[in-house]
Tab-separated table of C-alpha atoms and ligand atoms in Angstrom:
chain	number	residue	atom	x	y	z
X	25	UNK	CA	-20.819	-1.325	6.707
X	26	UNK	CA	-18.007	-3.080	8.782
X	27	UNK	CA	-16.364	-1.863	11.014
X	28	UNK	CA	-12.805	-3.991	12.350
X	29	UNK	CA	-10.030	-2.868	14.657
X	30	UNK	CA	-6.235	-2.362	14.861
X	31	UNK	CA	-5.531	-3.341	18.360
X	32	UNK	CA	-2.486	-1.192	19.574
X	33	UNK	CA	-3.777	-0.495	23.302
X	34	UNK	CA	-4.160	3.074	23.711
X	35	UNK	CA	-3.626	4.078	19.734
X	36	UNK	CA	-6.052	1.464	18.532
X	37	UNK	CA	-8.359	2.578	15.791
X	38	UNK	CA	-11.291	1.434	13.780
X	39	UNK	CA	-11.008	0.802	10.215
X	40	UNK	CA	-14.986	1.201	8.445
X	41	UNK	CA	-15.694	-0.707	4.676
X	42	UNK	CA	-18.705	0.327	2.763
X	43	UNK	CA	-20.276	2.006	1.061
X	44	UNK	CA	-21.313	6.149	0.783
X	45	UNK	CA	-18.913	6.692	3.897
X	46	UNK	CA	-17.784	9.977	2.661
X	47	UNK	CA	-21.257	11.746	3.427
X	48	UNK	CA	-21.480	9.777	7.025
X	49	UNK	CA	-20.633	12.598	9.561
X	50	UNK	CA	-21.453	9.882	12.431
X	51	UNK	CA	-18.589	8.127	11.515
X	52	UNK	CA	-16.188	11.154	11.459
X	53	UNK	CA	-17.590	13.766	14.218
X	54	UNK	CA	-15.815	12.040	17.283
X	55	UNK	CA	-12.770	12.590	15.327
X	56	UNK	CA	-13.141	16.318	14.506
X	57	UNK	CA	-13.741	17.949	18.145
X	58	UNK	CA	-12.048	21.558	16.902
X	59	UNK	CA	-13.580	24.313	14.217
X	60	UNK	CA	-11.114	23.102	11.644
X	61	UNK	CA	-9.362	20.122	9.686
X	62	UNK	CA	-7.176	20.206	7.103
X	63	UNK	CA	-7.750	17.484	3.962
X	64	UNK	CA	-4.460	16.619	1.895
X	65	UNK	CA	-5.793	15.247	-1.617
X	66	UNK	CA	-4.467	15.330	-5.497
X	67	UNK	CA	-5.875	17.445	-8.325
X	68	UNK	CA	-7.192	14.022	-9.469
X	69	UNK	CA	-9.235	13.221	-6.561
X	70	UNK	CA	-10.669	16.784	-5.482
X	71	UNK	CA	-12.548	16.999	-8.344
X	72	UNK	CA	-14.192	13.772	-7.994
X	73	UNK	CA	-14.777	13.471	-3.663
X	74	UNK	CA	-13.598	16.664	-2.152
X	75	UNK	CA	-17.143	18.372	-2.523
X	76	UNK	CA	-18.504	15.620	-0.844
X	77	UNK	CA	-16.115	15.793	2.183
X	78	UNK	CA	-16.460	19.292	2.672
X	79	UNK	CA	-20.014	19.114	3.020
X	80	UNK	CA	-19.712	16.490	5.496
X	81	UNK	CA	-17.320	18.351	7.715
X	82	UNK	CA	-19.464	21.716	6.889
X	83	UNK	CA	-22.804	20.134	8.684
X	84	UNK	CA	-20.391	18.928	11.672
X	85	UNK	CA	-19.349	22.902	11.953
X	86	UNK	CA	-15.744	21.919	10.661
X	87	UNK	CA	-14.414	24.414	8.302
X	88	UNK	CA	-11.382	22.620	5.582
X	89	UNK	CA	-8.080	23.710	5.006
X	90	UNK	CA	-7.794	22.371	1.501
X	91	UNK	CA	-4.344	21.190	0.329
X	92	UNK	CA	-4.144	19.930	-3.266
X	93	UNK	CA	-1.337	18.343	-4.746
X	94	UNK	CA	-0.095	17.161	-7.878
X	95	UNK	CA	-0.614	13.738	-8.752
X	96	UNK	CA	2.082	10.766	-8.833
X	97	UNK	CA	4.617	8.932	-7.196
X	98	UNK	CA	6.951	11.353	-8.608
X	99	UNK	CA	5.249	13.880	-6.329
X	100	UNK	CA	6.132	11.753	-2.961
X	101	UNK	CA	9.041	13.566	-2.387
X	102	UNK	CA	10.756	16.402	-0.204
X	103	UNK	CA	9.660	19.349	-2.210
X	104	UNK	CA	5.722	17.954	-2.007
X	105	UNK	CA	5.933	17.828	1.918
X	106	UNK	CA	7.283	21.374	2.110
X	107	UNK	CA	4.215	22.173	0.131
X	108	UNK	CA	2.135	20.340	2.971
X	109	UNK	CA	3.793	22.195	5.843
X	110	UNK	CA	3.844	25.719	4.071
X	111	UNK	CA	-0.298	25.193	4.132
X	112	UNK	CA	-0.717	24.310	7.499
X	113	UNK	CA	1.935	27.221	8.753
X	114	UNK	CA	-0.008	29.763	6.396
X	115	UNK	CA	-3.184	28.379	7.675
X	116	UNK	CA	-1.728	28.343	11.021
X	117	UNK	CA	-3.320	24.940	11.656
X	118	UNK	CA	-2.521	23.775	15.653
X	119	UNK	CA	-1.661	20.389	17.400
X	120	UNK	CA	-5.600	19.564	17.359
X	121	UNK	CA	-6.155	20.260	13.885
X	122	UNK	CA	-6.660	16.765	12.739
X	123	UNK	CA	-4.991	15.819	8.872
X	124	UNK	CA	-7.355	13.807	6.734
X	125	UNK	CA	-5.686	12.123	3.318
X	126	UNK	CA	-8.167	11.743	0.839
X	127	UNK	CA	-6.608	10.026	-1.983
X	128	UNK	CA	-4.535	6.687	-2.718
X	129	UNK	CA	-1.515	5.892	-1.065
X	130	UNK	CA	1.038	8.242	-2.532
X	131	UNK	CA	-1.409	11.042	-0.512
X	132	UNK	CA	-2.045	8.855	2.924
X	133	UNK	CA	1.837	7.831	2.830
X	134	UNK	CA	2.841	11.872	2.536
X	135	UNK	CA	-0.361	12.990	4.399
X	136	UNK	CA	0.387	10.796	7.894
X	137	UNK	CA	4.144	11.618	7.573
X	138	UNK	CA	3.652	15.693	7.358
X	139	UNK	CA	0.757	14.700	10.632
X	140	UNK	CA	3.833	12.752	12.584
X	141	UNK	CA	6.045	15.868	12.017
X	142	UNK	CA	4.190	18.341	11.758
X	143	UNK	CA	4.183	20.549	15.341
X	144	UNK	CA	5.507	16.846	16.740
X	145	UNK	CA	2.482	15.128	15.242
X	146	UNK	CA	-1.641	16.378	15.009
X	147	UNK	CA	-4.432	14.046	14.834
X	148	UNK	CA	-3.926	12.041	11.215
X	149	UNK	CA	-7.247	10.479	9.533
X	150	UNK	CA	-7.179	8.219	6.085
X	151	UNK	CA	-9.607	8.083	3.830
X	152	UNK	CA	-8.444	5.929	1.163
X	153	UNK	CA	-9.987	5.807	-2.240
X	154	UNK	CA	-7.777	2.889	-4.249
X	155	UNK	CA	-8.214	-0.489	-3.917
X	156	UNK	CA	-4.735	-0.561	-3.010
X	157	UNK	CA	-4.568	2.018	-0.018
X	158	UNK	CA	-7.819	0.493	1.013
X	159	UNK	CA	-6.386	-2.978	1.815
X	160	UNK	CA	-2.970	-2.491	2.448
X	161	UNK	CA	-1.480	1.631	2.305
X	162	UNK	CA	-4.225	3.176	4.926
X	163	UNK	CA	-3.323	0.277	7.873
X	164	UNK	CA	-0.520	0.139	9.523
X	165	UNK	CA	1.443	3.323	10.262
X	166	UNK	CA	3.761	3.622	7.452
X	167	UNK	CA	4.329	7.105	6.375
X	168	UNK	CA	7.016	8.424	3.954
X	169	UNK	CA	7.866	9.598	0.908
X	170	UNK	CA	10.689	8.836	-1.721
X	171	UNK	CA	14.142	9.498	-1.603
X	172	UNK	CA	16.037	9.664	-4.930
X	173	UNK	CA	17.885	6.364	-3.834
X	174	UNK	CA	15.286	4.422	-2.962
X	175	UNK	CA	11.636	4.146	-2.196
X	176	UNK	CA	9.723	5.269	0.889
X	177	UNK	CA	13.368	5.562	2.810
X	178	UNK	CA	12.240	8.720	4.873
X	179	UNK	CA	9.189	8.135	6.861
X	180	UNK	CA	7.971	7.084	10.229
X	181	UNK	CA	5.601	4.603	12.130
X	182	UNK	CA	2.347	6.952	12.507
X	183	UNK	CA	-1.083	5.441	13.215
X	184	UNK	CA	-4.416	7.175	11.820
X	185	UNK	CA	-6.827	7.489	14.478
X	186	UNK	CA	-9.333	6.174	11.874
X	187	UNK	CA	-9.167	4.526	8.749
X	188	UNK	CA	-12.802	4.806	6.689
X	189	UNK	CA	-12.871	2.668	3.469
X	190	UNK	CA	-15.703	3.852	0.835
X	191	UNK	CA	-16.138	0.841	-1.416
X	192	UNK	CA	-18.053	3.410	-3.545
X	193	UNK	CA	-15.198	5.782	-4.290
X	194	UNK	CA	-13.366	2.306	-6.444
X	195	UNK	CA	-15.887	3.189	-9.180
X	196	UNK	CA	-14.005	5.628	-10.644
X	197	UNK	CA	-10.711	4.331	-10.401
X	198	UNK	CA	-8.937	3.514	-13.823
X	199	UNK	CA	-8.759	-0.672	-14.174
X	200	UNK	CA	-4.927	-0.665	-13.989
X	201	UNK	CA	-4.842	0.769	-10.816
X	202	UNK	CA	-7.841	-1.492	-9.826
X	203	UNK	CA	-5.334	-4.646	-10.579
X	204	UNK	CA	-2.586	-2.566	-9.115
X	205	UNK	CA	-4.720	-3.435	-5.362
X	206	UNK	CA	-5.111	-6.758	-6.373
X	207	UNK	CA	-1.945	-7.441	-6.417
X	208	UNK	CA	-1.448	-6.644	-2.466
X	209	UNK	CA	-4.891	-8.451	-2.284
X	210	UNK	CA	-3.645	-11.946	-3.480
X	211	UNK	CA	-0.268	-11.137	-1.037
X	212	UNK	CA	-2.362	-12.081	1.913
X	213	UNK	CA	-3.754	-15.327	0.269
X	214	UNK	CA	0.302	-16.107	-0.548
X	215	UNK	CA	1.743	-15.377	3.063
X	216	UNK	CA	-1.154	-16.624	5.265
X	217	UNK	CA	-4.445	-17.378	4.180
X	218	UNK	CA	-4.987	-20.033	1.676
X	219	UNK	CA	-8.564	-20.107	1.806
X	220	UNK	CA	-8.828	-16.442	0.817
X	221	UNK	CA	-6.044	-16.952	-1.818
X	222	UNK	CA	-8.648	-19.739	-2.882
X	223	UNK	CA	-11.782	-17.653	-2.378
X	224	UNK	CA	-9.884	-14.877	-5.139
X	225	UNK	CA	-9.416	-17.815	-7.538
X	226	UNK	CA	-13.145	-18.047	-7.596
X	227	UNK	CA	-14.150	-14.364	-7.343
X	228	UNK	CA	-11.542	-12.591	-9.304
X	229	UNK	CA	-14.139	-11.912	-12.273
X	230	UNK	CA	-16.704	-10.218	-10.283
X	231	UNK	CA	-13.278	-8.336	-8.696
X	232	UNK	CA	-12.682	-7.247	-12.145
X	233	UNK	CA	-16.345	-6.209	-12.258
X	234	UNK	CA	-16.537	-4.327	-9.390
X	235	UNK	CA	-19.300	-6.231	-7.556
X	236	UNK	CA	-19.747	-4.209	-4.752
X	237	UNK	CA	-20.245	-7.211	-2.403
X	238	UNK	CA	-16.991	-9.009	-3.691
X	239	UNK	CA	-14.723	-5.994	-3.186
X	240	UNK	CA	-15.941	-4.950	0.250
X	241	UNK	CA	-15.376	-8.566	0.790
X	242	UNK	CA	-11.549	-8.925	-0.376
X	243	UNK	CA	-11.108	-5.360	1.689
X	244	UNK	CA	-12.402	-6.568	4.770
X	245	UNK	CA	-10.705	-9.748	4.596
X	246	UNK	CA	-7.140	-8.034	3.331
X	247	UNK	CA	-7.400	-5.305	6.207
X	248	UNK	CA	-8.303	-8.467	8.861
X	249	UNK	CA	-5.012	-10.225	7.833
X	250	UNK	CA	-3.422	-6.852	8.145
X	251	UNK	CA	-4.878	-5.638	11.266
X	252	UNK	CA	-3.622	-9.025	13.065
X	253	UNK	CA	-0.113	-8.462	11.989
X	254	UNK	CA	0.068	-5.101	12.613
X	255	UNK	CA	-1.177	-5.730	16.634
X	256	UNK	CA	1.993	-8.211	16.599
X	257	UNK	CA	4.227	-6.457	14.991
X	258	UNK	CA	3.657	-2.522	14.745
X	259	UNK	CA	7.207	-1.664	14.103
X	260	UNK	CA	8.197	-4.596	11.588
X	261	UNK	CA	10.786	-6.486	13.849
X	262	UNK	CA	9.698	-10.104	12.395
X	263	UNK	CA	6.215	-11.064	10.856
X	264	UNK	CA	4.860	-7.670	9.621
X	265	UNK	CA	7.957	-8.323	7.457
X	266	UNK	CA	6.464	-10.747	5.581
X	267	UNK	CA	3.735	-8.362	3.688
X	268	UNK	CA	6.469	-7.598	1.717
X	269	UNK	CA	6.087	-10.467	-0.704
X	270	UNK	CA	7.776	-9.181	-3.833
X	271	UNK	CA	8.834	-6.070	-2.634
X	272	UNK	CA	12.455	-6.253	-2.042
X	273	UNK	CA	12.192	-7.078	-5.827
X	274	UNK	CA	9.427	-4.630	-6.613
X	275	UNK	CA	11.074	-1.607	-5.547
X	276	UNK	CA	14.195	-3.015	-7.479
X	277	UNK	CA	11.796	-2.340	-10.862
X	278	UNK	CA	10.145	0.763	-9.610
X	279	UNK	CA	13.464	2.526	-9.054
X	280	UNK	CA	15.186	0.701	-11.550
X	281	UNK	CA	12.524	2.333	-14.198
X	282	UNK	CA	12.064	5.594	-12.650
X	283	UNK	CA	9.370	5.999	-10.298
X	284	UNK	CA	5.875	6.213	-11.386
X	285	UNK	CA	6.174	4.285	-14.867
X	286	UNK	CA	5.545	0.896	-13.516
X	287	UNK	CA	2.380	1.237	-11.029
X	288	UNK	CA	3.579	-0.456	-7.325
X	289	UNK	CA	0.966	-2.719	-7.390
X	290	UNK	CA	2.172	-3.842	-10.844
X	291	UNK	CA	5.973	-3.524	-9.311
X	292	UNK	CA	4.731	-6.252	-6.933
X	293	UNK	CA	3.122	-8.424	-9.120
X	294	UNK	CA	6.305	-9.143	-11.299
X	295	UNK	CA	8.475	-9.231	-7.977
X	296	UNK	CA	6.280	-11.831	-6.341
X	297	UNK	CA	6.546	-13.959	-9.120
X	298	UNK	CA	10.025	-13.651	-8.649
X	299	UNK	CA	10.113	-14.440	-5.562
X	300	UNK	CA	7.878	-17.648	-6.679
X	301	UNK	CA	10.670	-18.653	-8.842
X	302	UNK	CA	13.158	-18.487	-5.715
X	303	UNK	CA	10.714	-20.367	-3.724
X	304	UNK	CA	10.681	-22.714	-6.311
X	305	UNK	CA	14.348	-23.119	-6.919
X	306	UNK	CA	15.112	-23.515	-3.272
X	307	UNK	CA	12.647	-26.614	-3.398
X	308	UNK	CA	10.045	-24.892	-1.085
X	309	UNK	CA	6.863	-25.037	-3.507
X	310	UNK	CA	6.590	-27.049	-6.678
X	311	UNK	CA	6.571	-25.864	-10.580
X	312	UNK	CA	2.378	-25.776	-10.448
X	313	UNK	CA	2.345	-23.463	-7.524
X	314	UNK	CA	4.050	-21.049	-9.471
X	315	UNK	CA	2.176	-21.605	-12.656
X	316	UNK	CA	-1.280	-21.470	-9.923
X	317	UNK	CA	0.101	-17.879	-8.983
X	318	UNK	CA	0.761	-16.801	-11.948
X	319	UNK	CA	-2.646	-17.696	-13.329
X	320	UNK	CA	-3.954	-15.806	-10.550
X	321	UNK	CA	-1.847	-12.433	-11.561
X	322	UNK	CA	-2.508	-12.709	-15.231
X	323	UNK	CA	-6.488	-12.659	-14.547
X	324	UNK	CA	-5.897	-10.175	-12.449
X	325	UNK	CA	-4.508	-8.386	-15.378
X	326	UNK	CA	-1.075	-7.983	-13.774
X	327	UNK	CA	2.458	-7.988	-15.891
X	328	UNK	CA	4.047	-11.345	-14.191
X	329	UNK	CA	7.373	-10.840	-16.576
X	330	UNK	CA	9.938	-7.758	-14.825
X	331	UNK	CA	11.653	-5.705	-16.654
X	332	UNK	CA	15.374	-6.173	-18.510
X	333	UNK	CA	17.426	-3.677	-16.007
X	334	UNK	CA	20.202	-5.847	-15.446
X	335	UNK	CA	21.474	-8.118	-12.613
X	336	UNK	CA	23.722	-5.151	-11.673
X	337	UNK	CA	20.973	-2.855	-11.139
X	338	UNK	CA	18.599	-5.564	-9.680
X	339	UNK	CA	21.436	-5.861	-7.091
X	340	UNK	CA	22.115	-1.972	-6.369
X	341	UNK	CA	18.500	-1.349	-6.076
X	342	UNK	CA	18.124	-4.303	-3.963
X	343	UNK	CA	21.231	-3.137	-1.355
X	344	UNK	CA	19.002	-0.004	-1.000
X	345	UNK	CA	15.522	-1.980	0.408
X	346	UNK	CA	14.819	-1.577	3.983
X	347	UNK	CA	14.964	-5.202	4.310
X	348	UNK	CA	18.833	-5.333	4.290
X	349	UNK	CA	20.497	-5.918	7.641
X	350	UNK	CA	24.013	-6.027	7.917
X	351	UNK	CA	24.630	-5.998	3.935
X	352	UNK	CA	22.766	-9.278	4.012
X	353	UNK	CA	20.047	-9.027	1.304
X	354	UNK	CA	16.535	-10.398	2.887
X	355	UNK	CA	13.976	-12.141	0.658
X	356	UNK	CA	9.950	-13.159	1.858
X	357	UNK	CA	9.677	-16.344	0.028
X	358	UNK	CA	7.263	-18.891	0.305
X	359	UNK	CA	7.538	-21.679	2.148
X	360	UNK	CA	4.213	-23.504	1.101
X	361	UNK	CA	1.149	-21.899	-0.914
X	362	UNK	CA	-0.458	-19.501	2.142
X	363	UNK	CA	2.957	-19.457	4.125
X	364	UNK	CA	5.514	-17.260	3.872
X	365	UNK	CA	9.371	-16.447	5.570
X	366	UNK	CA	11.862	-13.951	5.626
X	367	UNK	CA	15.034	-15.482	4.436
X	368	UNK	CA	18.444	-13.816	4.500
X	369	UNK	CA	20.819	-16.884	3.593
X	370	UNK	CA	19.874	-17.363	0.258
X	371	UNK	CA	22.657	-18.569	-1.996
X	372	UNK	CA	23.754	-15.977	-5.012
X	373	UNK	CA	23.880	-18.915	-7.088
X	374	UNK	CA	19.903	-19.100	-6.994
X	375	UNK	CA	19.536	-15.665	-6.790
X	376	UNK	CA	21.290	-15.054	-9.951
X	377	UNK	CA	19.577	-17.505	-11.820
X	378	UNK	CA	16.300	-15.871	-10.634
X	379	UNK	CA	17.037	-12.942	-11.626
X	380	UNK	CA	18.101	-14.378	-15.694
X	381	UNK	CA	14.850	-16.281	-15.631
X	382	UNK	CA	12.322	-13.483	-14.896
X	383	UNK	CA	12.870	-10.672	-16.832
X	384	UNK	CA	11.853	-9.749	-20.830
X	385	UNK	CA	15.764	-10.616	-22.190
X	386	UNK	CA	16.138	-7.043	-23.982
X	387	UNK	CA	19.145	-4.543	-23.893
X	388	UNK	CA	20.258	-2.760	-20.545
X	389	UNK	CA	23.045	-0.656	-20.219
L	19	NAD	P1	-1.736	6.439	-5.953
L	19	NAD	O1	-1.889	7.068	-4.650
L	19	NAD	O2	-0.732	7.019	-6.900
L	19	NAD	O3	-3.150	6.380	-6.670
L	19	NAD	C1	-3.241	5.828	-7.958
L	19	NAD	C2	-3.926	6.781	-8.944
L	19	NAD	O4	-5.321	6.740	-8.720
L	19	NAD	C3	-3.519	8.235	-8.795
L	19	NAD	O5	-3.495	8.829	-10.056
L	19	NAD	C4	-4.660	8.800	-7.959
L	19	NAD	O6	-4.809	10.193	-8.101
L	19	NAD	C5	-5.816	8.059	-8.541
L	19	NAD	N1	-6.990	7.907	-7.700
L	19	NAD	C6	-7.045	7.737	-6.356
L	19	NAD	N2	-8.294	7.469	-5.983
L	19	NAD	C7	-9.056	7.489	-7.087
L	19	NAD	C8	-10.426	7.262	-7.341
L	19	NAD	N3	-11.246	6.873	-6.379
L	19	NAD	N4	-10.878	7.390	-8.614
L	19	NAD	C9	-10.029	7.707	-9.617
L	19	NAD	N5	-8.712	7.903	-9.454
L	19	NAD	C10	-8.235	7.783	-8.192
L	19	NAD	O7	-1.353	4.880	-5.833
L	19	NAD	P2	-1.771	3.736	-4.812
L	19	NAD	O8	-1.647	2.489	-5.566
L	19	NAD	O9	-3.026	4.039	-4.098
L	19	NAD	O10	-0.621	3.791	-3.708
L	19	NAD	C11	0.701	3.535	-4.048
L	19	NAD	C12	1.567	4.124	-2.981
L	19	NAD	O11	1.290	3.491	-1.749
L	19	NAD	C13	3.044	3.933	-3.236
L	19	NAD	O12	3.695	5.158	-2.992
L	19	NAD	C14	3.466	2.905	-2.207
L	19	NAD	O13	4.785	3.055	-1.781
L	19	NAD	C15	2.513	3.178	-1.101
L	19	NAD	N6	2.262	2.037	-0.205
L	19	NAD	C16	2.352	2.255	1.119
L	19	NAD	C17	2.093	1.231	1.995
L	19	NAD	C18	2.104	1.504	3.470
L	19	NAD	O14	2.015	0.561	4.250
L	19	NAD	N7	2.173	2.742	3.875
L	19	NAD	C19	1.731	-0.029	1.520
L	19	NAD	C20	1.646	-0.228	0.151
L	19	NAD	C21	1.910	0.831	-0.704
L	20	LIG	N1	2.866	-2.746	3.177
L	20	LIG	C1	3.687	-3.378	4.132
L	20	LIG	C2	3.458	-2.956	5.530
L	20	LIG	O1	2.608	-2.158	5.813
L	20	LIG	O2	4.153	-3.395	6.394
């Protein structure tokens, strides 16, 4: 196991990657002082790791409130939380009663936003069990859910007070949603670390393979890049801006196509190479950087072509990402392979002709 931290003074936490960490009551028990702990988690995940959870807790005298949901992005909305709070209130679960999300991100994102709001906010743990909430959805604070126009637009800054990452639990995951992570993995080689963007170009097949060793490595490594941000930037006021490669794009095709149809990891794999091609035509990286990232997306088996919704709707859904500020629309492009910058002056010109090159030509409304 290894064990990193999130340095935010007097909220920092640890984040633990291995392997078997569901069964490890050392690692929870200073985080469960009380009789009770409630455990948010999908009816896709219970079956497979809530047994083993419970029994942990059980042998550190913790007794579970067990709240599970449906499963889906579809699911991250208003009615879902309600579901959250109506459990705790019928449970009556206190201030002290920690929340622990067991599931991918769609559960930590809902999970730590019902323990920020919830009686003012209770103790909030993440146990993440996709590749993508591992590296990227579990760190960091974000909470949310959806709003009909637009993604993750109600939500708040909430850290976990630990974050434990059980390589083992990636096993079962289905190998879209396994490519889904990698797409947030190869983010951090693009924005600031070449030699890990390098290190994936070598290691992607035993990725796909789920060698143990390779994907605790590409955790540990994603979470480091995201831990250092994070300690500069909790509350995304510059830098921590720029792990949204592809996103103001992504979100663009995940509303655009209705929420759960294309996977967000798969959402950010098309946007980033978007965002590649605006790199590109603003002279920042050359022709064979893009055609080197794109390589890297298609062997991760990621779709690199977005969908046909139409400039209009690309630029709708676009005026509704976070990243606008005063109607300007803000990009994270690359400046050079392993560098990246938030740019808000980028002319419509390029924008437009992005936004024709990149998607399958097909009809749109
Ligand atoms: P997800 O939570 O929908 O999980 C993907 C699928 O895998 C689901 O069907 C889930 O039930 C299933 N699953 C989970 N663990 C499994 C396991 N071990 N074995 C088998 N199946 C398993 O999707 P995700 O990719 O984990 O997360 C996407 C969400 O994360 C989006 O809502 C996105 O907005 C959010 N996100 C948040 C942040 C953040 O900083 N908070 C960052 C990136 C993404
Ligand atoms: N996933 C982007 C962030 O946490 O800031």
């Amino acid at each position: 196991m290894q064990t990193l931290t999130v340095g935010l003074e007097e909220r920092s936490y640890p984040i633990h990657i291995g392997t078997g960490l569901l069964a490890n009551e050392e690692l929870l028990s200073a985080y469960l002082p009380g009789k009770r702990a409630a455990i948010v988690t999908n009816i896709t995940v219970a079956p497979l790791y809530l047994a083993r959870l419970r029994e942990t807790l059980h042998k550190l005298g913790v007794q579970s409130v067990e709240i599970i949901l449906q499963d889906g992005e579809v699911y991250k909305t208003t009615e879902t939380l309600q579901l959250i709070y109506d459990a705790l209130l019928t449970h009556r679960c206190e201030r002290s009663t920690p929340l622990i999300a067991l599931g991918g991100g769609v559960i930590g994102d809902m999970t730590g936003f019902a323990a920020a709001s919830y009686l003012r906010g209770v103790p909030f743990i993440q146990i993440p069990t996709t590749l993508l909430s591992q590296v990227d959805s579990s760190v960091g604070g974000k909470t949310g859910i959806n709003h009909p126009l637009g993604k993750n637009m109600i939500g708040a800054f909430y850290q976990p007070q630990l974050v434990l990452a059980d390589i083992s639990t990636l096993n079962t995951l289905p190998d879209t949603e396994l490519s889904a992570g990698l797409a947030e993995v190869i983010k951090y080689g693009l924005i600031r670390d070449l030699p890990f963007l390098e290190w994936l170009e070598l290691n992607m097949d035993k990725l796909l393979a789920r060698d143990i060793e390779a994907l605790q490595y590409a955790v540990l490594r994603s979470c480091q890049n995201k831990a250092e941000v994070v300690a500069r930037d909790e509350r995304e006021s510059g830098e921590r801006a720029l792990l949204n490669l592809g996103h103001t794009f992504g979100h663009a095709i995940e509303s655009g196509m209705g929420y759960g149809n294309w996977l967000h990891g798969e959402a950010v794999a098309a946007g980033t190479m978007m965002a590649a091609d605006l790199s590109q035509r603003l002279g920042w990286i050359s022709e064979q950087d893009v055609d080197r990232i794109r390589n890297l997306f298609v062997r991760a088996r990621l779709p690199v072509i977005a969908p046909d919704l139409g400039v209009e709707k690309y630029l709708n859904y676009m005026g509704h990402d976070k990243k606008v500020e005063g109607g300007k629309l803000r990009f994270v492009l690359l400046k050079s392979m392993g560098e990246a910058e938030l740019v808000s002056n980028v002319p419509s010109e390029l924008l437009l002709q992005t936004l024709e090159a990149c998607v399958v030509q097909g009809k749109h409304e």
